[in-house]
mmCIF file with all atom_site columns, C-alpha atoms in Angstrom:
data_model
loop_
_atom_site.group_PDB
_atom_site.id
_atom_site.type_symbol
_atom_site.label_atom_id
_atom_site.label_alt_id
_atom_site.label_comp_id
_atom_site.label_asym_id
_atom_site.label_entity_id
_atom_site.label_seq_id
_atom_site.pdbx_PDB_ins_code
_atom_site.Cartn_x
_atom_site.Cartn_y
_atom_site.Cartn_z
_atom_site.occupancy
_atom_site.B_iso_or_equiv
_atom_site.pdbx_formal_charge
_atom_site.auth_seq_id
_atom_site.auth_comp_id
_atom_site.auth_asym_id
_atom_site.auth_atom_id
_atom_site.pdbx_PDB_model_num
ATOM 1  C CA . PRO A 1 1  ? 69.074 44.175 153.567 1.00 89.00 ? 148 PRO A CA 1
ATOM 2  C CA . THR A 1 2  ? 69.672 42.847 150.079 1.00 92.00 ? 149 THR A CA 1
ATOM 3  C CA . SER A 1 3  ? 72.639 42.126 147.861 1.00 92.00 ? 150 SER A CA 1
ATOM 4  C CA . ASP A 1 4  ? 70.917 40.867 144.710 1.00 94.00 ? 151 ASP A CA 1
ATOM 5  C CA . LEU A 1 5  ? 67.280 41.687 143.986 1.00 95.00 ? 152 LEU A CA 1
ATOM 6  C CA . LEU A 1 6  ? 65.045 44.273 145.589 1.00 94.00 ? 153 LEU A CA 1
ATOM 7  C CA . ASN A 1 7  ? 61.343 43.333 145.634 1.00 93.00 ? 154 ASN A CA 1
ATOM 8  C CA . ILE A 1 8  ? 59.107 46.405 145.737 1.00 90.00 ? 155 ILE A CA 1
ATOM 9  C CA . SER A 1 9  ? 55.367 46.330 146.281 1.00 89.00 ? 156 SER A CA 1
ATOM 10 C CA . PHE A 1 10 ? 52.803 49.022 146.951 1.00 84.00 ? 157 PHE A CA 1
ATOM 11 C CA . ASP A 1 11 ? 49.161 49.869 146.326 1.00 85.00 ? 158 ASP A CA 1
ATOM 12 C CA . SER A 1 12 ? 48.189 52.385 143.673 1.00 86.00 ? 159 SER A CA 1
ATOM 13 C CA . ASN A 1 13 ? 44.842 54.178 143.914 1.00 86.00 ? 160 ASN A CA 1
ATOM 14 C CA . ALA A 1 14 ? 44.794 54.997 140.164 1.00 89.00 ? 161 ALA A CA 1
ATOM 15 C CA . ASN A 1 15 ? 46.489 54.284 136.858 1.00 93.00 ? 162 ASN A CA 1
ATOM 16 C CA . GLN A 1 16 ? 49.449 56.663 137.041 1.00 93.00 ? 163 GLN A CA 1
ATOM 17 C CA . ASP A 1 17 ? 53.102 57.211 136.295 1.00 93.00 ? 164 ASP A CA 1
ATOM 18 C CA . VAL A 1 18 ? 55.538 56.705 139.148 1.00 93.00 ? 165 VAL A CA 1
ATOM 19 C CA . LEU A 1 19 ? 59.031 58.183 139.157 1.00 95.00 ? 166 LEU A CA 1
ATOM 20 C CA . VAL A 1 20 ? 61.327 55.828 141.068 1.00 95.00 ? 167 VAL A CA 1
ATOM 21 C CA . THR A 1 21 ? 64.616 57.309 142.241 1.00 96.00 ? 168 THR A CA 1
ATOM 22 C CA . MET A 1 22 ? 67.351 56.036 144.505 1.00 97.00 ? 169 MET A CA 1
ATOM 23 C CA . LEU A 1 23 ? 69.915 58.258 146.190 1.00 97.00 ? 170 LEU A CA 1
ATOM 24 C CA . ASP A 1 24 ? 73.085 57.118 147.911 1.00 97.00 ? 171 ASP A CA 1
ATOM 25 C CA . ALA A 1 25 ? 74.136 58.400 151.342 1.00 95.00 ? 172 ALA A CA 1
ATOM 26 C CA . THR A 1 26 ? 75.792 61.481 149.772 1.00 96.00 ? 173 THR A CA 1
ATOM 27 C CA . GLY A 1 27 ? 72.622 62.396 147.857 1.00 96.00 ? 174 GLY A CA 1
ATOM 28 C CA . ARG A 1 28 ? 73.954 61.227 144.480 1.00 97.00 ? 175 ARG A CA 1
ATOM 29 C CA . LEU A 1 29 ? 71.260 59.923 142.117 1.00 97.00 ? 176 LEU A CA 1
ATOM 30 C CA . VAL A 1 30 ? 71.939 56.253 141.269 1.00 96.00 ? 177 VAL A CA 1
ATOM 31 C CA . ILE A 1 31 ? 68.559 55.184 139.833 1.00 94.00 ? 178 ILE A CA 1
ATOM 32 C CA . ASN A 1 32 ? 66.009 57.277 137.970 1.00 96.00 ? 179 ASN A CA 1
ATOM 33 C CA . GLU A 1 33 ? 63.197 55.319 136.295 1.00 94.00 ? 180 GLU A CA 1
ATOM 34 C CA . ASN A 1 34 ? 59.669 56.066 135.184 1.00 95.00 ? 181 ASN A CA 1
ATOM 35 C CA . ARG A 1 35 ? 57.256 53.217 135.827 1.00 91.00 ? 182 ARG A CA 1
ATOM 36 C CA . ASN A 1 36 ? 53.581 52.888 135.035 1.00 90.00 ? 183 ASN A CA 1
ATOM 37 C CA . ALA A 1 37 ? 51.398 51.756 137.932 1.00 89.00 ? 184 ALA A CA 1
ATOM 38 C CA . ASP A 1 38 ? 47.962 50.374 137.279 1.00 89.00 ? 185 ASP A CA 1
ATOM 39 C CA . GLU A 1 39 ? 45.311 50.685 139.951 1.00 90.00 ? 186 GLU A CA 1
ATOM 40 C CA . GLY A 1 40 ? 45.669 48.070 142.673 1.00 88.00 ? 187 GLY A CA 1
ATOM 41 C CA . ALA A 1 41 ? 48.596 46.098 144.041 1.00 88.00 ? 188 ALA A CA 1
ATOM 42 C CA . ILE A 1 42 ? 51.872 46.792 142.223 1.00 86.00 ? 189 ILE A CA 1
ATOM 43 C CA . ARG A 1 43 ? 55.016 44.686 142.390 1.00 90.00 ? 190 ARG A CA 1
ATOM 44 C CA . PHE A 1 44 ? 58.315 45.003 140.594 1.00 88.00 ? 191 PHE A CA 1
ATOM 45 C CA . VAL A 1 45 ? 61.857 43.771 141.049 1.00 92.00 ? 192 VAL A CA 1
ATOM 46 C CA . MET A 1 46 ? 65.077 45.782 140.709 1.00 92.00 ? 193 MET A CA 1
ATOM 47 C CA . SER A 1 47 ? 68.616 44.421 140.612 1.00 93.00 ? 194 SER A CA 1
ATOM 48 C CA . VAL A 1 48 ? 71.088 45.971 143.061 1.00 94.00 ? 195 VAL A CA 1
ATOM 49 C CA . LYS A 1 49 ? 73.946 43.564 142.240 1.00 93.00 ? 196 LYS A CA 1
ATOM 50 C CA . GLU A 1 50 ? 76.145 46.283 140.740 1.00 92.00 ? 197 GLU A CA 1
ATOM 51 C CA . MET A 1 51 ? 75.551 48.792 143.540 1.00 94.00 ? 198 MET A CA 1
ATOM 52 C CA . ALA A 1 52 ? 78.091 49.477 146.280 1.00 95.00 ? 199 ALA A CA 1
ATOM 53 C CA . ALA A 1 53 ? 77.219 48.344 149.779 1.00 96.00 ? 200 ALA A CA 1
ATOM 54 C CA . GLY A 1 54 ? 75.555 51.075 151.788 1.00 96.00 ? 201 GLY A CA 1
ATOM 55 C CA . ILE A 1 55 ? 72.327 52.777 152.769 1.00 97.00 ? 202 ILE A CA 1
ATOM 56 C CA . TYR A 1 56 ? 70.169 54.301 150.043 1.00 97.00 ? 203 TYR A CA 1
ATOM 57 C CA . THR A 1 57 ? 66.946 56.299 149.964 1.00 98.00 ? 204 THR A CA 1
ATOM 58 C CA . MET A 1 58 ? 64.368 55.177 147.416 1.00 96.00 ? 205 MET A CA 1
ATOM 59 C CA . GLN A 1 59 ? 61.582 57.588 146.495 1.00 96.00 ? 206 GLN A CA 1
ATOM 60 C CA . PHE A 1 60 ? 58.320 56.991 144.689 1.00 93.00 ? 207 PHE A CA 1
ATOM 61 C CA . ARG A 1 61 ? 56.811 60.169 143.197 1.00 94.00 ? 208 ARG A CA 1
ATOM 62 C CA . THR A 1 62 ? 53.351 60.433 141.691 1.00 90.00 ? 209 THR A CA 1
ATOM 63 C CA . SER A 1 63 ? 51.426 63.531 140.677 1.00 87.00 ? 210 SER A CA 1
ATOM 64 C CA . ASP A 1 64 ? 50.044 63.872 144.213 1.00 86.00 ? 211 ASP A CA 1
ATOM 65 C CA . SER A 1 65 ? 52.505 62.246 146.617 1.00 89.00 ? 212 SER A CA 1
ATOM 66 C CA . VAL A 1 66 ? 56.090 61.351 147.458 1.00 93.00 ? 213 VAL A CA 1
ATOM 67 C CA . GLN A 1 67 ? 57.002 58.348 149.576 1.00 92.00 ? 214 GLN A CA 1
ATOM 68 C CA . SER A 1 68 ? 60.490 57.370 150.710 1.00 95.00 ? 215 SER A CA 1
ATOM 69 C CA . ILE A 1 69 ? 61.961 54.154 152.055 1.00 95.00 ? 216 ILE A CA 1
ATOM 70 C CA . ARG A 1 70 ? 65.450 53.256 153.213 1.00 96.00 ? 217 ARG A CA 1
ATOM 71 C CA . VAL A 1 71 ? 67.228 50.421 151.408 1.00 96.00 ? 218 VAL A CA 1
ATOM 72 C CA . VAL A 1 72 ? 70.304 48.643 152.748 1.00 96.00 ? 219 VAL A CA 1
ATOM 73 C CA . VAL A 1 73 ? 72.562 46.995 150.163 1.00 96.00 ? 220 VAL A CA 1
ATOM 74 C CA . GLU A 1 74 ? 75.081 44.512 151.521 1.00 95.00 ? 221 GLU A CA 1
#
């Protein structure tokens, strides 16, 4: 759980664009960002200070995959 900053890290197998989205529990889109991921270990930080407490689904979409994680904001 977080209430301030969300640290995100993942490995990228190529230089590619990543669409980062976050949906609230009702399916409403609250974040929609395009990020560029270089090959290798990727790390970025997102602020969740202004977000309501709850459970969110964060998705990372590339040209060949979609991965989802659950995020809890306190």
